[in-house]
Amino acid sequence: MDFEQPKPDSKKYSDLINEIQKGVIKIPKFQREFVWSIDKTAKLLDSILKGYPIGTFIFWQTGERINDIKNVGNLEIPDTPEGSKVQYVLDGQQRIISLFAAYCGAQIQKTGEKKVTDYRDIVVNLDNKISENDDQVITAEPTGEKFISLHDVLDFSFRRAKELSDRFSEAELDTIDAYSTAFKTYQFSTVVLTKEDIDSAIEVFTRINTSGQTLTLFEIMSAKTYDEAQEFDMQA
């Protein structure tokens, strides 16, 4: 008997974002809501900048369509292109939404909170040294006098360096460029499951889920009864 083995791989930051923006990577609705604080997101990005491992993302690749989230705060997630397979996130949802929100500068109002969290507020503190492991270089608000928006670091280019030359010294611009390169070249560990049936995906999700979340019968049925033509959603 032949068994399909999971496919270990990696993705760069920009590739991960591009695939979300194209509707290739999707968050199934049976995942819990996004609950991470902006501080936790900043700490995740700080770990990436320092080259620390942040865990593996597990995707289920399939031609099936199930109910998925349609937006992240003010950012709309498009439908998966016709004829393309989709990769549903089975493990790593909080991390992936954090990375997407930070990269795109999303504004998210979490359930039960009146305040809208603006992920453009995350900054890179140039006073802190990356070699000092205890110093968090990336934070949700400035910790010193010299800082730059994380969004500017992720989008850094020669043209942007010229625009910022009145605010930062040449050495500081070199540091910003090095940080930008660190993000662009970081390889996220991924595993893609290719068994097409949803029962296998739900079983994998149940076994690997680290938060102790168990899908209810309602959630399972909601995923299974999706009608692509009518975009039927039992949870709407």
PDB file of C-alpha atoms in Angstrom:
ATOM      1  CA  MET A   1       0.000   0.000   0.000  1.00  0.00           C
ATOM      2  CA  ASP A   2       1.295   3.473  -0.904  1.00  0.00           C
ATOM      3  CA  PHE A   3       1.090   6.200   1.720  1.00  0.00           C
ATOM      4  CA  GLU A   4       1.216   9.885   0.839  1.00  0.00           C
ATOM      5  CA  GLN A   5       3.852  11.544   2.973  1.00  0.00           C
ATOM      6  CA  PRO A   6       3.651  15.207   4.036  1.00  0.00           C
ATOM      7  CA  LYS A   7       5.836  17.479   1.930  1.00  0.00           C
ATOM      8  CA  PRO A   8       8.271  19.604   3.969  1.00  0.00           C
ATOM      9  CA  ASP A   9       9.198  22.868   2.289  1.00  0.00           C
ATOM     10  CA  SER A  10       9.817  26.530   3.016  1.00  0.00           C
ATOM     11  CA  LYS A  11       8.431  29.911   1.979  1.00  0.00           C
ATOM     12  CA  LYS A  12       9.926  33.389   2.063  1.00  0.00           C
ATOM     13  CA  TYR A  13       8.019  36.184   3.793  1.00  0.00           C
ATOM     14  CA  SER A  14       7.011  37.940   0.560  1.00  0.00           C
ATOM     15  CA  ASP A  15       5.900  34.629  -1.013  1.00  0.00           C
ATOM     16  CA  LEU A  16       3.724  33.878   2.012  1.00  0.00           C
ATOM     17  CA  ILE A  17       2.061  37.297   1.769  1.00  0.00           C
ATOM     18  CA  ASN A  18       1.635  37.071  -2.012  1.00  0.00           C
ATOM     19  CA  GLU A  19      -0.116  33.718  -1.739  1.00  0.00           C
ATOM     20  CA  ILE A  20      -2.529  35.115   0.863  1.00  0.00           C
ATOM     21  CA  GLN A  21      -3.191  38.183  -1.291  1.00  0.00           C
ATOM     22  CA  LYS A  22      -3.896  35.944  -4.292  1.00  0.00           C
ATOM     23  CA  GLY A  23      -6.318  33.748  -2.336  1.00  0.00           C
ATOM     24  CA  VAL A  24      -4.090  30.675  -2.501  1.00  0.00           C
ATOM     25  CA  ILE A  25      -3.499  30.458   1.268  1.00  0.00           C
ATOM     26  CA  LYS A  26      -6.738  30.646   3.241  1.00  0.00           C
ATOM     27  CA  ILE A  27      -7.812  30.440   6.890  1.00  0.00           C
ATOM     28  CA  PRO A  28     -10.698  27.977   7.351  1.00  0.00           C
ATOM     29  CA  LYS A  29     -13.553  29.283   9.479  1.00  0.00           C
ATOM     30  CA  PHE A  30     -13.283  26.387  11.893  1.00  0.00           C
ATOM     31  CA  GLN A  31     -10.090  28.001  13.183  1.00  0.00           C
ATOM     32  CA  ARG A  32     -10.576  30.127  16.290  1.00  0.00           C
ATOM     33  CA  GLU A  33     -10.670  33.911  15.939  1.00  0.00           C
ATOM     34  CA  PHE A  34      -7.483  35.948  15.801  1.00  0.00           C
ATOM     35  CA  VAL A  35      -6.646  36.719  19.433  1.00  0.00           C
ATOM     36  CA  TRP A  36      -2.955  37.570  19.533  1.00  0.00           C
ATOM     37  CA  SER A  37      -2.055  40.946  21.011  1.00  0.00           C
ATOM     38  CA  ILE A  38       0.041  43.379  18.992  1.00  0.00           C
ATOM     39  CA  ASP A  39       2.819  42.847  21.549  1.00  0.00           C
ATOM     40  CA  LYS A  40       2.860  39.123  20.783  1.00  0.00           C
ATOM     41  CA  THR A  41       2.983  39.872  17.065  1.00  0.00           C
ATOM     42  CA  ALA A  42       5.928  42.237  17.633  1.00  0.00           C
ATOM     43  CA  LYS A  43       7.745  39.522  19.596  1.00  0.00           C
ATOM     44  CA  LEU A  44       7.181  37.034  16.757  1.00  0.00           C
ATOM     45  CA  LEU A  45       8.724  39.481  14.278  1.00  0.00           C
ATOM     46  CA  ASP A  46      11.595  40.141  16.656  1.00  0.00           C
ATOM     47  CA  SER A  47      12.311  36.392  16.673  1.00  0.00           C
ATOM     48  CA  ILE A  48      12.325  36.338  12.866  1.00  0.00           C
ATOM     49  CA  LEU A  49      14.723  39.311  12.724  1.00  0.00           C
ATOM     50  CA  LYS A  50      17.097  37.457  15.065  1.00  0.00           C
ATOM     51  CA  GLY A  51      16.895  34.291  12.999  1.00  0.00           C
ATOM     52  CA  TYR A  52      15.101  32.206  15.612  1.00  0.00           C
ATOM     53  CA  PRO A  53      12.826  29.337  14.518  1.00  0.00           C
ATOM     54  CA  ILE A  54       9.140  30.164  14.954  1.00  0.00           C
ATOM     55  CA  GLY A  55       7.604  26.752  14.295  1.00  0.00           C
ATOM     56  CA  THR A  56       6.222  25.047  11.211  1.00  0.00           C
ATOM     57  CA  PHE A  57       3.136  26.053   9.231  1.00  0.00           C
ATOM     58  CA  ILE A  58       0.955  23.119   8.185  1.00  0.00           C
ATOM     59  CA  PHE A  59      -1.246  23.510   5.115  1.00  0.00           C
ATOM     60  CA  TRP A  60      -3.884  21.258   3.583  1.00  0.00           C
ATOM     61  CA  GLN A  61      -3.710  21.535  -0.214  1.00  0.00           C
ATOM     62  CA  THR A  62      -6.916  20.608  -1.970  1.00  0.00           C
ATOM     63  CA  GLY A  63      -9.231  21.330  -4.843  1.00  0.00           C
ATOM     64  CA  GLU A  64     -12.163  21.332  -2.411  1.00  0.00           C
ATOM     65  CA  ARG A  65     -13.686  24.560  -1.131  1.00  0.00           C
ATOM     66  CA  ILE A  66     -14.760  25.048   2.459  1.00  0.00           C
ATOM     67  CA  ASN A  67     -15.862  28.105   4.432  1.00  0.00           C
ATOM     68  CA  ASP A  68     -12.960  30.476   5.007  1.00  0.00           C
ATOM     69  CA  ILE A  69     -12.401  33.954   6.421  1.00  0.00           C
ATOM     70  CA  LYS A  70     -13.017  36.774   3.952  1.00  0.00           C
ATOM     71  CA  ASN A  71     -10.923  39.526   5.489  1.00  0.00           C
ATOM     72  CA  VAL A  72      -8.273  40.392   8.066  1.00  0.00           C
ATOM     73  CA  GLY A  73      -9.431  43.630   9.646  1.00  0.00           C
ATOM     74  CA  ASN A  74      -9.643  46.196   6.845  1.00  0.00           C
ATOM     75  CA  LEU A  75      -7.878  43.910   4.351  1.00  0.00           C
ATOM     76  CA  GLU A  76     -10.041  41.780   2.067  1.00  0.00           C
ATOM     77  CA  ILE A  77      -8.903  38.253   1.216  1.00  0.00           C
ATOM     78  CA  PRO A  78      -9.904  37.329  -2.362  1.00  0.00           C
ATOM     79  CA  ASP A  79     -11.481  34.075  -3.468  1.00  0.00           C
ATOM     80  CA  THR A  80      -9.128  31.373  -4.687  1.00  0.00           C
ATOM     81  CA  PRO A  81      -8.644  31.687  -8.478  1.00  0.00           C
ATOM     82  CA  GLU A  82     -10.786  29.393 -10.612  1.00  0.00           C
ATOM     83  CA  GLY A  83      -9.076  26.074 -11.260  1.00  0.00           C
ATOM     84  CA  SER A  84      -6.385  26.617  -8.607  1.00  0.00           C
ATOM     85  CA  LYS A  85      -5.835  24.485  -5.557  1.00  0.00           C
ATOM     86  CA  VAL A  86      -6.091  26.180  -2.189  1.00  0.00           C
ATOM     87  CA  GLN A  87      -3.866  25.735   0.860  1.00  0.00           C
ATOM     88  CA  TYR A  88      -5.896  25.892   4.071  1.00  0.00           C
ATOM     89  CA  VAL A  89      -3.962  26.649   7.253  1.00  0.00           C
ATOM     90  CA  LEU A  90      -4.275  23.761   9.718  1.00  0.00           C
ATOM     91  CA  ASP A  91      -1.549  24.901  12.102  1.00  0.00           C
ATOM     92  CA  GLY A  92      -0.023  28.370  12.500  1.00  0.00           C
ATOM     93  CA  GLN A  93      -3.107  30.524  11.959  1.00  0.00           C
ATOM     94  CA  GLN A  94      -2.286  33.091  14.687  1.00  0.00           C
ATOM     95  CA  ARG A  95       1.285  33.436  13.383  1.00  0.00           C
ATOM     96  CA  ILE A  96       0.228  33.767   9.737  1.00  0.00           C
ATOM     97  CA  ILE A  97      -2.399  36.431  10.448  1.00  0.00           C
ATOM     98  CA  SER A  98       0.175  38.276  12.582  1.00  0.00           C
ATOM     99  CA  LEU A  99       2.685  38.223   9.726  1.00  0.00           C
ATOM    100  CA  PHE A 100       0.061  39.344   7.213  1.00  0.00           C
ATOM    101  CA  ALA A 101      -1.242  42.145   9.456  1.00  0.00           C
ATOM    102  CA  ALA A 102       2.263  43.448  10.134  1.00  0.00           C
ATOM    103  CA  TYR A 103       3.410  43.251   6.504  1.00  0.00           C
ATOM    104  CA  CYS A 104       0.324  44.979   5.112  1.00  0.00           C
ATOM    105  CA  GLY A 105      -0.284  47.378   8.014  1.00  0.00           C
ATOM    106  CA  ALA A 106      -3.747  46.018   8.791  1.00  0.00           C
ATOM    107  CA  GLN A 107      -6.211  47.625  11.170  1.00  0.00           C
ATOM    108  CA  ILE A 108      -7.994  44.965  13.208  1.00  0.00           C
ATOM    109  CA  GLN A 109     -10.773  45.257  15.755  1.00  0.00           C
ATOM    110  CA  LYS A 110     -10.739  42.051  17.763  1.00  0.00           C
ATOM    111  CA  THR A 111     -13.908  40.575  19.228  1.00  0.00           C
ATOM    112  CA  GLY A 112     -14.766  42.180  22.566  1.00  0.00           C
ATOM    113  CA  GLU A 113     -12.413  45.137  22.038  1.00  0.00           C
ATOM    114  CA  LYS A 114     -13.546  48.695  21.261  1.00  0.00           C
ATOM    115  CA  LYS A 115     -10.113  49.835  20.124  1.00  0.00           C
ATOM    116  CA  VAL A 116      -8.927  49.160  16.584  1.00  0.00           C
ATOM    117  CA  THR A 117      -5.356  47.824  16.586  1.00  0.00           C
ATOM    118  CA  ASP A 118      -3.193  49.424  13.901  1.00  0.00           C
ATOM    119  CA  TYR A 119      -0.300  47.148  12.940  1.00  0.00           C
ATOM    120  CA  ARG A 120       1.534  50.086  11.365  1.00  0.00           C
ATOM    121  CA  ASP A 121       2.309  51.083  14.963  1.00  0.00           C
ATOM    122  CA  ILE A 122       4.904  48.290  15.239  1.00  0.00           C
ATOM    123  CA  VAL A 123       8.399  49.775  15.160  1.00  0.00           C
ATOM    124  CA  VAL A 124      12.017  48.703  14.832  1.00  0.00           C
ATOM    125  CA  ASN A 125      14.140  50.304  17.556  1.00  0.00           C
ATOM    126  CA  LEU A 126      17.549  51.228  16.183  1.00  0.00           C
ATOM    127  CA  ASP A 127      18.916  52.028  19.661  1.00  0.00           C
ATOM    128  CA  ASN A 128      18.582  48.356  20.629  1.00  0.00           C
ATOM    129  CA  LYS A 129      21.230  45.928  19.447  1.00  0.00           C
ATOM    130  CA  ILE A 130      20.203  42.775  17.651  1.00  0.00           C
ATOM    131  CA  SER A 131      23.118  40.964  19.304  1.00  0.00           C
ATOM    132  CA  GLU A 132      21.570  41.580  22.729  1.00  0.00           C
ATOM    133  CA  ASN A 133      19.141  38.684  22.986  1.00  0.00           C
ATOM    134  CA  ASP A 134      17.247  40.210  25.909  1.00  0.00           C
ATOM    135  CA  ASP A 135      16.683  43.484  24.048  1.00  0.00           C
ATOM    136  CA  GLN A 136      13.521  43.359  21.938  1.00  0.00           C
ATOM    137  CA  VAL A 137      14.371  45.276  18.763  1.00  0.00           C
ATOM    138  CA  ILE A 138      10.806  45.144  17.409  1.00  0.00           C
ATOM    139  CA  THR A 139       8.073  46.434  19.689  1.00  0.00           C
ATOM    140  CA  ALA A 140       4.488  47.679  19.550  1.00  0.00           C
ATOM    141  CA  GLU A 141       5.664  51.173  20.528  1.00  0.00           C
ATOM    142  CA  PRO A 142       9.072  52.927  20.585  1.00  0.00           C
ATOM    143  CA  THR A 143      11.476  52.166  23.429  1.00  0.00           C
ATOM    144  CA  GLY A 144      14.111  54.775  22.523  1.00  0.00           C
ATOM    145  CA  GLU A 145      14.752  57.887  20.470  1.00  0.00           C
ATOM    146  CA  LYS A 146      15.752  56.238  17.185  1.00  0.00           C
ATOM    147  CA  PHE A 147      13.091  54.039  15.593  1.00  0.00           C
ATOM    148  CA  ILE A 148      11.413  53.348  12.262  1.00  0.00           C
ATOM    149  CA  SER A 149       8.093  51.816  11.306  1.00  0.00           C
ATOM    150  CA  LEU A 150       8.349  48.085  10.674  1.00  0.00           C
ATOM    151  CA  HIS A 151       6.270  48.691   7.548  1.00  0.00           C
ATOM    152  CA  ASP A 152       9.053  50.939   6.193  1.00  0.00           C
ATOM    153  CA  VAL A 153      11.667  48.279   6.978  1.00  0.00           C
ATOM    154  CA  LEU A 154       9.722  45.555   5.172  1.00  0.00           C
ATOM    155  CA  ASP A 155       9.218  47.868   2.176  1.00  0.00           C
ATOM    156  CA  PHE A 156      12.781  49.245   2.224  1.00  0.00           C
ATOM    157  CA  SER A 157      14.464  50.097  -1.081  1.00  0.00           C
ATOM    158  CA  PHE A 158      17.138  52.400  -2.490  1.00  0.00           C
ATOM    159  CA  ARG A 159      14.464  54.992  -3.251  1.00  0.00           C
ATOM    160  CA  ARG A 160      13.085  54.747   0.292  1.00  0.00           C
ATOM    161  CA  ALA A 161      16.621  55.131   1.693  1.00  0.00           C
ATOM    162  CA  LYS A 162      16.984  58.450  -0.150  1.00  0.00           C
ATOM    163  CA  GLU A 163      13.658  59.640   1.269  1.00  0.00           C
ATOM    164  CA  LEU A 164      14.782  58.754   4.805  1.00  0.00           C
ATOM    165  CA  SER A 165      18.302  60.186   4.538  1.00  0.00           C
ATOM    166  CA  ASP A 166      17.312  63.345   6.413  1.00  0.00           C
ATOM    167  CA  ARG A 167      16.119  61.287   9.415  1.00  0.00           C
ATOM    168  CA  PHE A 168      18.820  58.626   9.660  1.00  0.00           C
ATOM    169  CA  SER A 169      22.590  58.486   9.344  1.00  0.00           C
ATOM    170  CA  GLU A 170      24.303  56.342   6.700  1.00  0.00           C
ATOM    171  CA  ALA A 171      25.152  53.743   9.348  1.00  0.00           C
ATOM    172  CA  GLU A 172      21.538  53.626  10.504  1.00  0.00           C
ATOM    173  CA  LEU A 173      20.325  53.244   6.922  1.00  0.00           C
ATOM    174  CA  ASP A 174      22.764  50.346   6.500  1.00  0.00           C
ATOM    175  CA  THR A 175      21.268  48.726   9.597  1.00  0.00           C
ATOM    176  CA  ILE A 176      17.725  49.217   8.265  1.00  0.00           C
ATOM    177  CA  ASP A 177      18.782  47.679   4.946  1.00  0.00           C
ATOM    178  CA  ALA A 178      20.323  44.689   6.754  1.00  0.00           C
ATOM    179  CA  TYR A 179      17.135  44.208   8.776  1.00  0.00           C
ATOM    180  CA  SER A 180      15.043  44.385   5.608  1.00  0.00           C
ATOM    181  CA  THR A 181      17.237  41.727   3.991  1.00  0.00           C
ATOM    182  CA  ALA A 182      16.907  39.516   7.072  1.00  0.00           C
ATOM    183  CA  PHE A 183      13.128  39.552   6.685  1.00  0.00           C
ATOM    184  CA  LYS A 184      13.235  39.028   2.920  1.00  0.00           C
ATOM    185  CA  THR A 185      15.546  36.020   3.170  1.00  0.00           C
ATOM    186  CA  TYR A 186      13.993  34.335   6.217  1.00  0.00           C
ATOM    187  CA  GLN A 187      12.685  30.877   5.303  1.00  0.00           C
ATOM    188  CA  PHE A 188       9.460  29.823   7.018  1.00  0.00           C
ATOM    189  CA  SER A 189       9.214  26.087   7.562  1.00  0.00           C
ATOM    190  CA  THR A 190       6.101  24.603   5.933  1.00  0.00           C
ATOM    191  CA  VAL A 191       4.493  21.196   5.530  1.00  0.00           C
ATOM    192  CA  VAL A 192       1.855  20.601   2.849  1.00  0.00           C
ATOM    193  CA  LEU A 193      -0.650  17.770   3.217  1.00  0.00           C
ATOM    194  CA  THR A 194      -1.966  16.629  -0.144  1.00  0.00           C
ATOM    195  CA  LYS A 195      -4.738  14.178   0.778  1.00  0.00           C
ATOM    196  CA  GLU A 196      -7.780  15.767  -0.812  1.00  0.00           C
ATOM    197  CA  ASP A 197     -10.567  14.609   1.521  1.00  0.00           C
ATOM    198  CA  ILE A 198     -11.800  16.930   4.247  1.00  0.00           C
ATOM    199  CA  ASP A 199     -12.144  14.121   6.814  1.00  0.00           C
ATOM    200  CA  SER A 200      -8.365  13.607   6.759  1.00  0.00           C
ATOM    201  CA  ALA A 201      -7.797  17.365   7.126  1.00  0.00           C
ATOM    202  CA  ILE A 202     -10.143  17.592  10.112  1.00  0.00           C
ATOM    203  CA  GLU A 203      -8.449  14.592  11.729  1.00  0.00           C
ATOM    204  CA  VAL A 204      -5.018  16.192  11.261  1.00  0.00           C
ATOM    205  CA  PHE A 205      -6.285  19.514  12.646  1.00  0.00           C
ATOM    206  CA  THR A 206      -7.706  17.761  15.716  1.00  0.00           C
ATOM    207  CA  ARG A 207      -4.470  15.890  16.409  1.00  0.00           C
ATOM    208  CA  ILE A 208      -2.014  18.750  15.942  1.00  0.00           C
ATOM    209  CA  ASN A 209      -4.042  21.534  17.517  1.00  0.00           C
ATOM    210  CA  THR A 210      -1.982  22.966  20.349  1.00  0.00           C
ATOM    211  CA  SER A 211      -4.717  25.050  22.001  1.00  0.00           C
ATOM    212  CA  GLY A 212      -6.873  22.063  22.869  1.00  0.00           C
ATOM    213  CA  GLN A 213      -9.589  23.218  20.461  1.00  0.00           C
ATOM    214  CA  THR A 214     -11.934  20.448  19.378  1.00  0.00           C
ATOM    215  CA  LEU A 215     -14.221  20.997  16.439  1.00  0.00           C
ATOM    216  CA  THR A 216     -17.902  20.776  17.211  1.00  0.00           C
ATOM    217  CA  LEU A 217     -20.250  18.757  15.012  1.00  0.00           C
ATOM    218  CA  PHE A 218     -21.715  22.082  13.825  1.00  0.00           C
ATOM    219  CA  GLU A 219     -18.295  23.348  12.703  1.00  0.00           C
ATOM    220  CA  ILE A 220     -17.526  20.099  10.901  1.00  0.00           C
ATOM    221  CA  MET A 221     -20.861  20.146   9.121  1.00  0.00           C
ATOM    222  CA  SER A 222     -20.393  23.836   8.251  1.00  0.00           C
ATOM    223  CA  ALA A 223     -17.108  23.011   6.537  1.00  0.00           C
ATOM    224  CA  LYS A 224     -18.501  19.962   4.757  1.00  0.00           C
ATOM    225  CA  THR A 225     -21.702  21.565   3.461  1.00  0.00           C
ATOM    226  CA  TYR A 226     -20.092  24.533   1.709  1.00  0.00           C
ATOM    227  CA  ASP A 227     -21.726  25.145  -1.654  1.00  0.00           C
ATOM    228  CA  GLU A 228     -19.237  26.880  -3.950  1.00  0.00           C
ATOM    229  CA  ALA A 229     -21.925  28.114  -6.341  1.00  0.00           C
ATOM    230  CA  GLN A 230     -24.051  29.726  -3.629  1.00  0.00           C
ATOM    231  CA  GLU A 231     -21.240  30.446  -1.137  1.00  0.00           C
ATOM    232  CA  PHE A 232     -23.461  28.837   1.481  1.00  0.00           C
ATOM    233  CA  ASP A 233     -22.258  29.435   5.030  1.00  0.00           C
ATOM    234  CA  MET A 234     -24.069  27.944   8.030  1.00  0.00           C
ATOM    235  CA  GLN A 235     -22.175  30.342  10.317  1.00  0.00           C
ATOM    236  CA  ALA A 236     -23.106  33.546   8.495  1.00  0.00           C
TER     237      ALA A 236
END
